[in-house]
Each structure stands twice: as structure tokens, then as C-alpha cells.
PDB file of C-alpha atoms in Angstrom:
ATOM      1  CA  GLU J   1      40.320-220.300 -78.211  1.00 53.00           C
ATOM      2  CA  THR J   2      40.498-219.867 -74.421  1.00 66.00           C
ATOM      3  CA  GLY J   3      37.229-219.912 -72.512  1.00 89.00           C
ATOM      4  CA  VAL J   4      36.180-217.730 -69.619  1.00 94.00           C
ATOM      5  CA  THR J   5      38.149-218.371 -66.453  1.00 95.00           C
ATOM      6  CA  GLN J   6      37.561-217.178 -62.907  1.00 97.00           C
ATOM      7  CA  SER J   7      39.708-217.136 -59.823  1.00 96.00           C
ATOM      8  CA  PRO J   8      39.718-218.193 -57.127  1.00 97.00           C
ATOM      9  CA  THR J   9      37.402-221.204 -57.242  1.00 95.00           C
ATOM     10  CA  HIS J  10      36.446-220.950 -53.591  1.00 96.00           C
ATOM     11  CA  LEU J  11      36.949-218.253 -51.014  1.00 96.00           C
ATOM     12  CA  ILE J  12      36.104-217.921 -47.335  1.00 98.00           C
ATOM     13  CA  LYS J  13      35.975-214.479 -45.717  1.00 98.00           C
ATOM     14  CA  THR J  14      34.646-213.020 -42.509  1.00 98.00           C
ATOM     15  CA  ARG J  15      32.045-210.322 -42.165  1.00 98.00           C
ATOM     16  CA  GLY J  16      33.433-206.830 -42.726  1.00 97.00           C
ATOM     17  CA  GLN J  17      36.343-207.943 -44.881  1.00 98.00           C
ATOM     18  CA  GLN J  18      36.917-207.036 -48.516  1.00 98.00           C
ATOM     19  CA  VAL J  19      37.226-209.440 -51.435  1.00 98.00           C
ATOM     20  CA  THR J  20      38.376-209.296 -55.054  1.00 98.00           C
ATOM     21  CA  LEU J  21      37.218-211.812 -57.622  1.00 98.00           C
ATOM     22  CA  ARG J  22      38.810-212.102 -61.043  1.00 98.00           C
ATOM     23  CA  CYS J  23      37.554-212.990 -64.488  1.00 97.00           C
ATOM     24  CA  SER J  24      39.427-213.498 -67.746  1.00 95.00           C
ATOM     25  CA  SER J  25      37.146-213.069 -70.712  1.00 92.00           C
ATOM     26  CA  GLN J  26      37.115-215.220 -73.786  1.00 88.00           C
ATOM     27  CA  SER J  27      39.543-214.188 -76.496  1.00 85.00           C
ATOM     28  CA  GLY J  28      38.142-211.332 -78.593  1.00 84.00           C
ATOM     29  CA  HIS J  29      35.329-210.446 -76.203  1.00 88.00           C
ATOM     30  CA  ASN J  30      35.091-206.853 -74.988  1.00 89.00           C
ATOM     31  CA  THR J  31      32.137-207.036 -72.604  1.00 91.00           C
ATOM     32  CA  VAL J  32      32.021-208.671 -69.174  1.00 94.00           C
ATOM     33  CA  SER J  33      28.937-209.120 -67.016  1.00 94.00           C
ATOM     34  CA  TRP J  34      28.899-210.192 -63.378  1.00 97.00           C
ATOM     35  CA  TYR J  35      26.113-212.110 -61.648  1.00 97.00           C
ATOM     36  CA  GLN J  36      25.444-213.171 -58.079  1.00 98.00           C
ATOM     37  CA  GLN J  37      23.738-216.527 -57.593  1.00 97.00           C
ATOM     38  CA  ALA J  38      22.597-217.221 -54.060  1.00 96.00           C
ATOM     39  CA  LEU J  39      22.007-220.821 -53.076  1.00 93.00           C
ATOM     40  CA  GLY J  40      18.823-222.159 -54.652  1.00 90.00           C
ATOM     41  CA  GLN J  41      18.231-218.987 -56.670  1.00 93.00           C
ATOM     42  CA  GLY J  42      18.697-217.784 -60.205  1.00 95.00           C
ATOM     43  CA  PRO J  43      21.573-215.416 -60.959  1.00 96.00           C
ATOM     44  CA  GLN J  44      21.086-211.696 -60.333  1.00 97.00           C
ATOM     45  CA  PHE J  45      22.783-209.134 -62.565  1.00 96.00           C
ATOM     46  CA  ILE J  46      25.348-207.035 -60.704  1.00 97.00           C
ATOM     47  CA  PHE J  47      26.874-204.937 -63.488  1.00 95.00           C
ATOM     48  CA  GLN J  48      28.409-204.989 -66.929  1.00 94.00           C
ATOM     49  CA  TYR J  49      31.664-203.515 -68.231  1.00 93.00           C
ATOM     50  CA  TYR J  50      32.392-202.506 -71.793  1.00 90.00           C
ATOM     51  CA  ARG J  51      35.736-201.064 -72.808  1.00 87.00           C
ATOM     52  CA  GLU J  52      36.726-200.391 -69.200  1.00 90.00           C
ATOM     53  CA  GLU J  53      33.523-198.470 -68.372  1.00 92.00           C
ATOM     54  CA  GLU J  54      30.541-199.626 -66.338  1.00 92.00           C
ATOM     55  CA  ASN J  55      27.691-200.051 -68.774  1.00 88.00           C
ATOM     56  CA  GLY J  56      24.648-201.029 -66.768  1.00 90.00           C
ATOM     57  CA  ARG J  57      24.121-201.938 -63.152  1.00 93.00           C
ATOM     58  CA  GLY J  58      21.619-204.031 -61.254  1.00 93.00           C
ATOM     59  CA  ASN J  59      20.152-203.417 -57.823  1.00 94.00           C
ATOM     60  CA  PHE J  60      23.356-203.796 -55.813  1.00 97.00           C
ATOM     61  CA  PRO J  61      24.824-201.316 -53.311  1.00 97.00           C
ATOM     62  CA  PRO J  62      27.954-199.246 -54.078  1.00 96.00           C
ATOM     63  CA  ARG J  63      30.126-201.557 -52.006  1.00 98.00           C
ATOM     64  CA  PHE J  64      29.969-203.812 -55.060  1.00 98.00           C
ATOM     65  CA  SER J  65      32.377-202.300 -57.562  1.00 97.00           C
ATOM     66  CA  GLY J  66      34.299-203.460 -60.563  1.00 96.00           C
ATOM     67  CA  LEU J  67      37.075-202.835 -62.996  1.00 96.00           C
ATOM     68  CA  GLN J  68      37.785-203.851 -66.532  1.00 95.00           C
ATOM     69  CA  PHE J  69      41.320-203.787 -67.852  1.00 93.00           C
ATOM     70  CA  PRO J  70      42.642-203.017 -71.353  1.00 91.00           C
ATOM     71  CA  ASN J  71      42.869-206.757 -72.067  1.00 88.00           C
ATOM     72  CA  TYR J  72      39.132-206.947 -71.132  1.00 89.00           C
ATOM     73  CA  SER J  73      39.704-209.051 -68.038  1.00 93.00           C
ATOM     74  CA  SER J  74      37.696-207.866 -65.062  1.00 96.00           C
ATOM     75  CA  GLU J  75      37.548-207.718 -61.290  1.00 97.00           C
ATOM     76  CA  LEU J  76      34.622-207.648 -58.922  1.00 98.00           C
ATOM     77  CA  ASN J  77      35.323-206.011 -55.567  1.00 98.00           C
ATOM     78  CA  VAL J  78      33.030-206.278 -52.577  1.00 98.00           C
ATOM     79  CA  ASN J  79      33.718-204.163 -49.500  1.00 97.00           C
ATOM     80  CA  ALA J  80      32.351-204.585 -45.978  1.00 98.00           C
ATOM     81  CA  LEU J  81      31.241-208.144 -46.597  1.00 98.00           C
ATOM     82  CA  GLU J  82      27.904-209.236 -45.164  1.00 98.00           C
ATOM     83  CA  LEU J  83      26.637-212.745 -44.492  1.00 97.00           C
ATOM     84  CA  ASP J  84      24.151-212.383 -47.378  1.00 97.00           C
ATOM     85  CA  ASP J  85      27.015-211.883 -49.806  1.00 98.00           C
ATOM     86  CA  SER J  86      27.668-215.623 -49.592  1.00 98.00           C
ATOM     87  CA  ALA J  87      26.942-216.844 -53.108  1.00 97.00           C
ATOM     88  CA  LEU J  88      28.337-218.122 -56.376  1.00 97.00           C
ATOM     89  CA  TYR J  89      29.670-215.241 -58.449  1.00 98.00           C
ATOM     90  CA  LEU J  90      29.548-215.782 -62.185  1.00 97.00           C
ATOM     91  CA  CYS J  91      31.121-213.729 -64.904  1.00 96.00           C
ATOM     92  CA  ALA J  92      30.191-213.899 -68.552  1.00 95.00           C
ATOM     93  CA  SER J  93      31.959-212.430 -71.549  1.00 93.00           C
ATOM     94  CA  SER J  94      30.595-211.476 -74.929  1.00 89.00           C
ATOM     95  CA  LEU J  95      30.938-209.049 -77.782  1.00 84.00           C
ATOM     96  CA  SER J  96      29.062-205.770 -77.563  1.00 76.00           C
ATOM     97  CA  GLY J  97      26.582-204.337 -79.988  1.00 68.00           C
ATOM     98  CA  ARG J  98      22.964-204.761 -80.840  1.00 64.00           C
ATOM     99  CA  GLY J  99      21.802-208.179 -81.812  1.00 65.00           C
ATOM    100  CA  TYR J 100      22.639-211.556 -80.548  1.00 71.00           C
ATOM    101  CA  ASN J 101      26.100-212.199 -79.202  1.00 77.00           C
ATOM    102  CA  GLU J 102      26.300-215.246 -77.006  1.00 84.00           C
ATOM    103  CA  GLN J 103      27.484-214.816 -73.444  1.00 89.00           C
ATOM    104  CA  PHE J 104      29.992-217.407 -72.307  1.00 92.00           C
ATOM    105  CA  PHE J 105      30.102-218.116 -68.613  1.00 95.00           C
ATOM    106  CA  GLY J 106      32.994-218.933 -66.373  1.00 95.00           C
ATOM    107  CA  PRO J 107      32.815-221.701 -63.762  1.00 94.00           C
ATOM    108  CA  GLY J 108      32.167-219.223 -60.957  1.00 96.00           C
ATOM    109  CA  THR J 109      33.725-218.322 -57.626  1.00 97.00           C
ATOM    110  CA  ARG J 110      32.022-219.662 -54.519  1.00 97.00           C
ATOM    111  CA  LEU J 111      32.261-217.021 -51.769  1.00 98.00           C
ATOM    112  CA  THR J 112      31.427-217.929 -48.183  1.00 98.00           C
ATOM    113  CA  VAL J 113      31.151-215.142 -45.623  1.00 98.00           C
ATOM    114  CA  LEU J 114      31.334-216.235 -41.977  1.00 97.00           C
TER     115      LEU J 114
ATOM    116  CA  ALA P   1      10.219-204.313 -65.169  1.00 82.00           C
ATOM    117  CA  GLN P   2      10.937-207.584 -66.856  1.00 89.00           C
ATOM    118  CA  THR P   3      10.399-210.772 -64.889  1.00 94.00           C
ATOM    119  CA  VAL P   4      10.880-214.480 -65.539  1.00 97.00           C
ATOM    120  CA  THR P   5       8.891-217.120 -63.692  1.00 97.00           C
ATOM    121  CA  GLN P   6       9.561-220.836 -63.467  1.00 98.00           C
ATOM    122  CA  SER P   7       6.778-222.487 -61.526  1.00 96.00           C
ATOM    123  CA  GLN P   8       8.280-225.972 -61.266  1.00 97.00           C
ATOM    124  CA  PRO P   9      11.034-226.127 -58.631  1.00 96.00           C
ATOM    125  CA  GLU P  10      11.635-229.826 -59.320  1.00 97.00           C
ATOM    126  CA  MET P  11      10.846-232.234 -62.128  1.00 97.00           C
ATOM    127  CA  SER P  12      11.762-235.833 -62.819  1.00 97.00           C
ATOM    128  CA  VAL P  13      11.725-237.979 -65.936  1.00 97.00           C
ATOM    129  CA  GLN P  14      12.536-241.552 -66.821  1.00 98.00           C
ATOM    130  CA  GLU P  15      15.513-242.126 -69.052  1.00 97.00           C
ATOM    131  CA  ALA P  16      14.496-242.054 -72.755  1.00 97.00           C
ATOM    132  CA  GLU P  17      11.201-240.305 -71.976  1.00 97.00           C
ATOM    133  CA  THR P  18      10.166-236.727 -72.733  1.00 98.00           C
ATOM    134  CA  VAL P  19       9.825-233.894 -70.234  1.00 98.00           C
ATOM    135  CA  THR P  20       8.646-230.293 -70.573  1.00 98.00           C
ATOM    136  CA  LEU P  21       9.858-227.458 -68.365  1.00 98.00           C
ATOM    137  CA  SER P  22       7.701-224.340 -68.111  1.00 98.00           C
ATOM    138  CA  CYS P  23       8.629-220.681 -68.155  1.00 98.00           C
ATOM    139  CA  THR P  24       6.611-217.475 -68.375  1.00 98.00           C
ATOM    140  CA  TYR P  25       7.947-213.975 -68.646  1.00 97.00           C
ATOM    141  CA  ASP P  26       6.756-210.413 -68.637  1.00 96.00           C
ATOM    142  CA  THR P  27       8.102-207.552 -70.730  1.00 94.00           C
ATOM    143  CA  SER P  28       6.866-204.508 -72.592  1.00 92.00           C
ATOM    144  CA  GLU P  29       9.636-204.810 -75.157  1.00 91.00           C
ATOM    145  CA  SER P  30       8.997-206.263 -78.590  1.00 89.00           C
ATOM    146  CA  ASP P  31      12.574-207.217 -79.484  1.00 90.00           C
ATOM    147  CA  TYR P  32      14.222-209.639 -77.106  1.00 93.00           C
ATOM    148  CA  TYR P  33      15.772-213.048 -76.695  1.00 93.00           C
ATOM    149  CA  LEU P  34      14.800-215.982 -74.531  1.00 96.00           C
ATOM    150  CA  PHE P  35      17.174-218.662 -73.361  1.00 96.00           C
ATOM    151  CA  TRP P  36      17.327-221.949 -71.562  1.00 98.00           C
ATOM    152  CA  TYR P  37      20.531-222.570 -69.652  1.00 97.00           C
ATOM    153  CA  LYS P  38      21.672-225.753 -67.979  1.00 97.00           C
ATOM    154  CA  GLN P  39      23.719-225.678 -64.769  1.00 96.00           C
ATOM    155  CA  PRO P  40      25.091-229.072 -63.744  1.00 93.00           C
ATOM    156  CA  PRO P  41      26.739-229.668 -60.347  1.00 87.00           C
ATOM    157  CA  SER P  42      29.986-228.391 -61.857  1.00 81.00           C
ATOM    158  CA  ARG P  43      28.265-224.932 -61.765  1.00 86.00           C
ATOM    159  CA  GLN P  44      29.210-224.036 -65.338  1.00 88.00           C
ATOM    160  CA  MET P  45      26.269-222.301 -66.974  1.00 94.00           C
ATOM    161  CA  ILE P  46      25.735-223.829 -70.411  1.00 94.00           C
ATOM    162  CA  LEU P  47      23.467-222.417 -73.093  1.00 95.00           C
ATOM    163  CA  VAL P  48      20.964-225.052 -74.224  1.00 97.00           C
ATOM    164  CA  ILE P  49      18.827-223.132 -76.684  1.00 96.00           C
ATOM    165  CA  ARG P  50      17.802-219.606 -77.577  1.00 95.00           C
ATOM    166  CA  GLN P  51      14.784-218.032 -79.252  1.00 96.00           C
ATOM    167  CA  GLU P  52      14.588-214.661 -80.969  1.00 93.00           C
ATOM    168  CA  ALA P  53      11.269-212.968 -80.256  1.00 93.00           C
ATOM    169  CA  TYR P  54      10.809-211.864 -83.868  1.00 92.00           C
ATOM    170  CA  LYS P  55      10.971-215.447 -85.117  1.00 91.00           C
ATOM    171  CA  GLN P  56       7.716-217.353 -85.189  1.00 88.00           C
ATOM    172  CA  GLN P  57       9.407-220.686 -85.717  1.00 93.00           C
ATOM    173  CA  ASN P  58      10.259-222.548 -82.540  1.00 95.00           C
ATOM    174  CA  ALA P  59      13.963-223.169 -81.998  1.00 94.00           C
ATOM    175  CA  THR P  60      15.310-226.718 -82.002  1.00 95.00           C
ATOM    176  CA  GLU P  61      18.701-228.078 -81.020  1.00 94.00           C
ATOM    177  CA  ASN P  62      18.930-231.846 -81.384  1.00 96.00           C
ATOM    178  CA  ARG P  63      16.848-233.332 -78.517  1.00 97.00           C
ATOM    179  CA  PHE P  64      15.914-229.893 -77.167  1.00 98.00           C
ATOM    180  CA  SER P  65      13.076-227.801 -78.528  1.00 97.00           C
ATOM    181  CA  VAL P  66      10.989-224.905 -77.316  1.00 97.00           C
ATOM    182  CA  ASN P  67       7.349-223.927 -77.521  1.00 97.00           C
ATOM    183  CA  PHE P  68       7.397-220.144 -77.818  1.00 97.00           C
ATOM    184  CA  GLN P  69       4.023-218.465 -77.404  1.00 96.00           C
ATOM    185  CA  LYS P  70       4.729-214.746 -77.716  1.00 95.00           C
ATOM    186  CA  ALA P  71       1.220-213.495 -77.024  1.00 94.00           C
ATOM    187  CA  ALA P  72       0.936-215.646 -73.925  1.00 96.00           C
ATOM    188  CA  LYS P  73       4.548-214.820 -72.944  1.00 96.00           C
ATOM    189  CA  SER P  74       5.283-218.470 -72.489  1.00 97.00           C
ATOM    190  CA  PHE P  75       8.532-220.262 -73.311  1.00 97.00           C
ATOM    191  CA  SER P  76       8.678-223.971 -72.450  1.00 98.00           C
ATOM    192  CA  LEU P  77      11.553-226.380 -73.025  1.00 98.00           C
ATOM    193  CA  LYS P  78      10.974-229.923 -74.215  1.00 98.00           C
ATOM    194  CA  ILE P  79      13.678-232.508 -73.744  1.00 98.00           C
ATOM    195  CA  SER P  80      13.170-235.651 -75.797  1.00 98.00           C
ATOM    196  CA  ASP P  81      14.849-239.013 -75.233  1.00 97.00           C
ATOM    197  CA  SER P  82      16.113-237.857 -71.833  1.00 98.00           C
ATOM    198  CA  GLN P  83      19.589-238.985 -70.855  1.00 97.00           C
ATOM    199  CA  LEU P  84      21.250-239.295 -67.458  1.00 97.00           C
ATOM    200  CA  GLY P  85      23.536-236.413 -68.409  1.00 95.00           C
ATOM    201  CA  ASP P  86      20.532-234.109 -68.733  1.00 97.00           C
ATOM    202  CA  ALA P  87      20.145-234.062 -64.944  1.00 97.00           C
ATOM    203  CA  ALA P  88      20.849-230.485 -63.837  1.00 97.00           C
ATOM    204  CA  MET P  89      19.288-227.167 -62.888  1.00 97.00           C
ATOM    205  CA  TYR P  90      17.598-225.516 -65.844  1.00 98.00           C
ATOM    206  CA  PHE P  91      17.173-221.773 -65.953  1.00 98.00           C
ATOM    207  CA  CYS P  92      14.979-219.741 -68.232  1.00 98.00           C
ATOM    208  CA  ALA P  93      16.388-216.289 -69.005  1.00 97.00           C
ATOM    209  CA  TYR P  94      15.365-213.134 -70.856  1.00 96.00           C
ATOM    210  CA  ARG P  95      17.457-210.423 -72.474  1.00 92.00           C
ATOM    211  CA  TRP P  96      16.448-207.282 -74.277  1.00 89.00           C
ATOM    212  CA  ALA P  97      17.902-207.162 -77.790  1.00 84.00           C
ATOM    213  CA  GLY P  98      19.646-203.840 -77.219  1.00 79.00           C
ATOM    214  CA  ASN P  99      23.259-203.266 -76.326  1.00 68.00           C
ATOM    215  CA  ASN P 100      22.984-204.265 -72.675  1.00 74.00           C
ATOM    216  CA  ARG P 101      23.822-207.886 -72.080  1.00 76.00           C
ATOM    217  CA  LYS P 102      21.855-208.082 -68.827  1.00 89.00           C
ATOM    218  CA  LEU P 103      20.100-211.411 -68.419  1.00 93.00           C
ATOM    219  CA  ILE P 104      17.033-211.734 -66.228  1.00 95.00           C
ATOM    220  CA  TRP P 105      16.653-215.207 -64.800  1.00 97.00           C
ATOM    221  CA  GLY P 106      14.004-217.444 -63.350  1.00 97.00           C
ATOM    222  CA  LEU P 107      14.530-219.381 -60.129  1.00 97.00           C
ATOM    223  CA  GLY P 108      15.320-222.572 -61.965  1.00 97.00           C
ATOM    224  CA  THR P 109      13.936-226.093 -62.231  1.00 98.00           C
ATOM    225  CA  SER P 110      15.897-229.034 -60.873  1.00 97.00           C
ATOM    226  CA  LEU P 111      15.592-231.943 -63.294  1.00 98.00           C
ATOM    227  CA  ALA P 112      16.258-235.496 -62.149  1.00 97.00           C
ATOM    228  CA  VAL P 113      16.609-238.285 -64.703  1.00 97.00           C
ATOM    229  CA  ASN P 114      15.766-241.751 -63.390  1.00 96.00           C
ATOM    230  CA  PRO P 115      17.440-244.815 -64.943  1.00 94.00           C
TER     231      PRO P 115
END
């Protein structure tokens, strides 16, 4: 069973640029959630995708967008990067449905915006 | 809105001793889950233990146990026989038991284990 993977590991961008982060979910999982973890903070929920549709969104502006593909992998896109977007971006995959289904986290992508 | 509060930014414990990390939360929901996650320097978020709100019995996983006080909305983590490998950031998190997988997190507690 393959775990959750994310790419790239590290990324440096300049203010105003656009970035795409990628996440491959664990085998059999159909739901992907994205979180932003600023330095010294707890993660903040960005959004969740289920069967290629956004299924819940946190308090993030529209320049944060995402995609989920038929194989349930996912992308997080951030346009017009700002200095405050510097953070660790985590994705987590799980099965959908009511009840407990454990979320498995990837190792994260560290984004630095200069 | 649901919130999770961890009031201890840093804690330390001697190897082989016991330490308790505190967490309080606020929610109007009756059906939810509570979690403790560990984040070592490698950044990988690892689930330590979970508690279902409808269960009165406190969850236990080997050296890790929780004290779940539903009425007080308190959810503390006890680590027994602390080991050097337990050193990490520990996050308390809440999730409603519905379809949404959104986790709400505390700010974390940095745990140091002294040899």
C-alpha cells in the first residue's frame, strides 16, 4: 500500500508568482484535504475534494484553488503569491462517508515566498 | 464555530517519566472526534490517538492515553515512560463526525524529552 506523497518537497517563489503543489492520495482513498501550516502554528483547513468536486472550504481567498483528478490525486494552486503564503502545505487523504475514516498525511511541501 | 486551545506552548519531561499535555475545545455538536497528532522535525503528521465523543471510556494506545472530559470539553494526553523519540510537536485536533473531513487544530505543544 502506497502512502500519501507530495511534490515538490521545497519550493521558493517570489511575490506575485503562481505555484502548483501536488498530492498523490493513498491507494483506495477518494477524499483529499489540504492544510496550510504557518511557522509555529497549527494547520489551517484550506479545502477538501471528493470525487473531483470541492466539498468544503476554509477561510482562504479564491486565489487558492484546487483540482482532483479521476485517480484521486490532487493539486493546490495559489495565484498572486503573497509573503504570508510562506508555509508548510499538507495534504491528507481518506475515504469519504460518515463515521471515522482516518486521514493519512503526506510529508508536506515547504513553500517560501520572497 | 469550533475552536481548539492548547495552553502549553512548550513542555519538557525526563526520559522514563510521565507528562500530560492539555487541550480544551469548544463545539455545539454532540457527535465528533478528538485527536492527538505528533509532528516530528521530519514534518510528517502522525496520528497518536483518537477519541470518539460518544464513548465514555478513555482511549489508550500503548504508552499514550487520554483523559476525555466531555462536559468540561477537555481532552488531555498522557505519555507514560517517555522516550527520546517522543520529542516532537503535539497537536490536538477536532473533527465533526459528519462527511466533512475538516480538522480544526490547536497551536501545538512542543515536547522536549531530557535524557
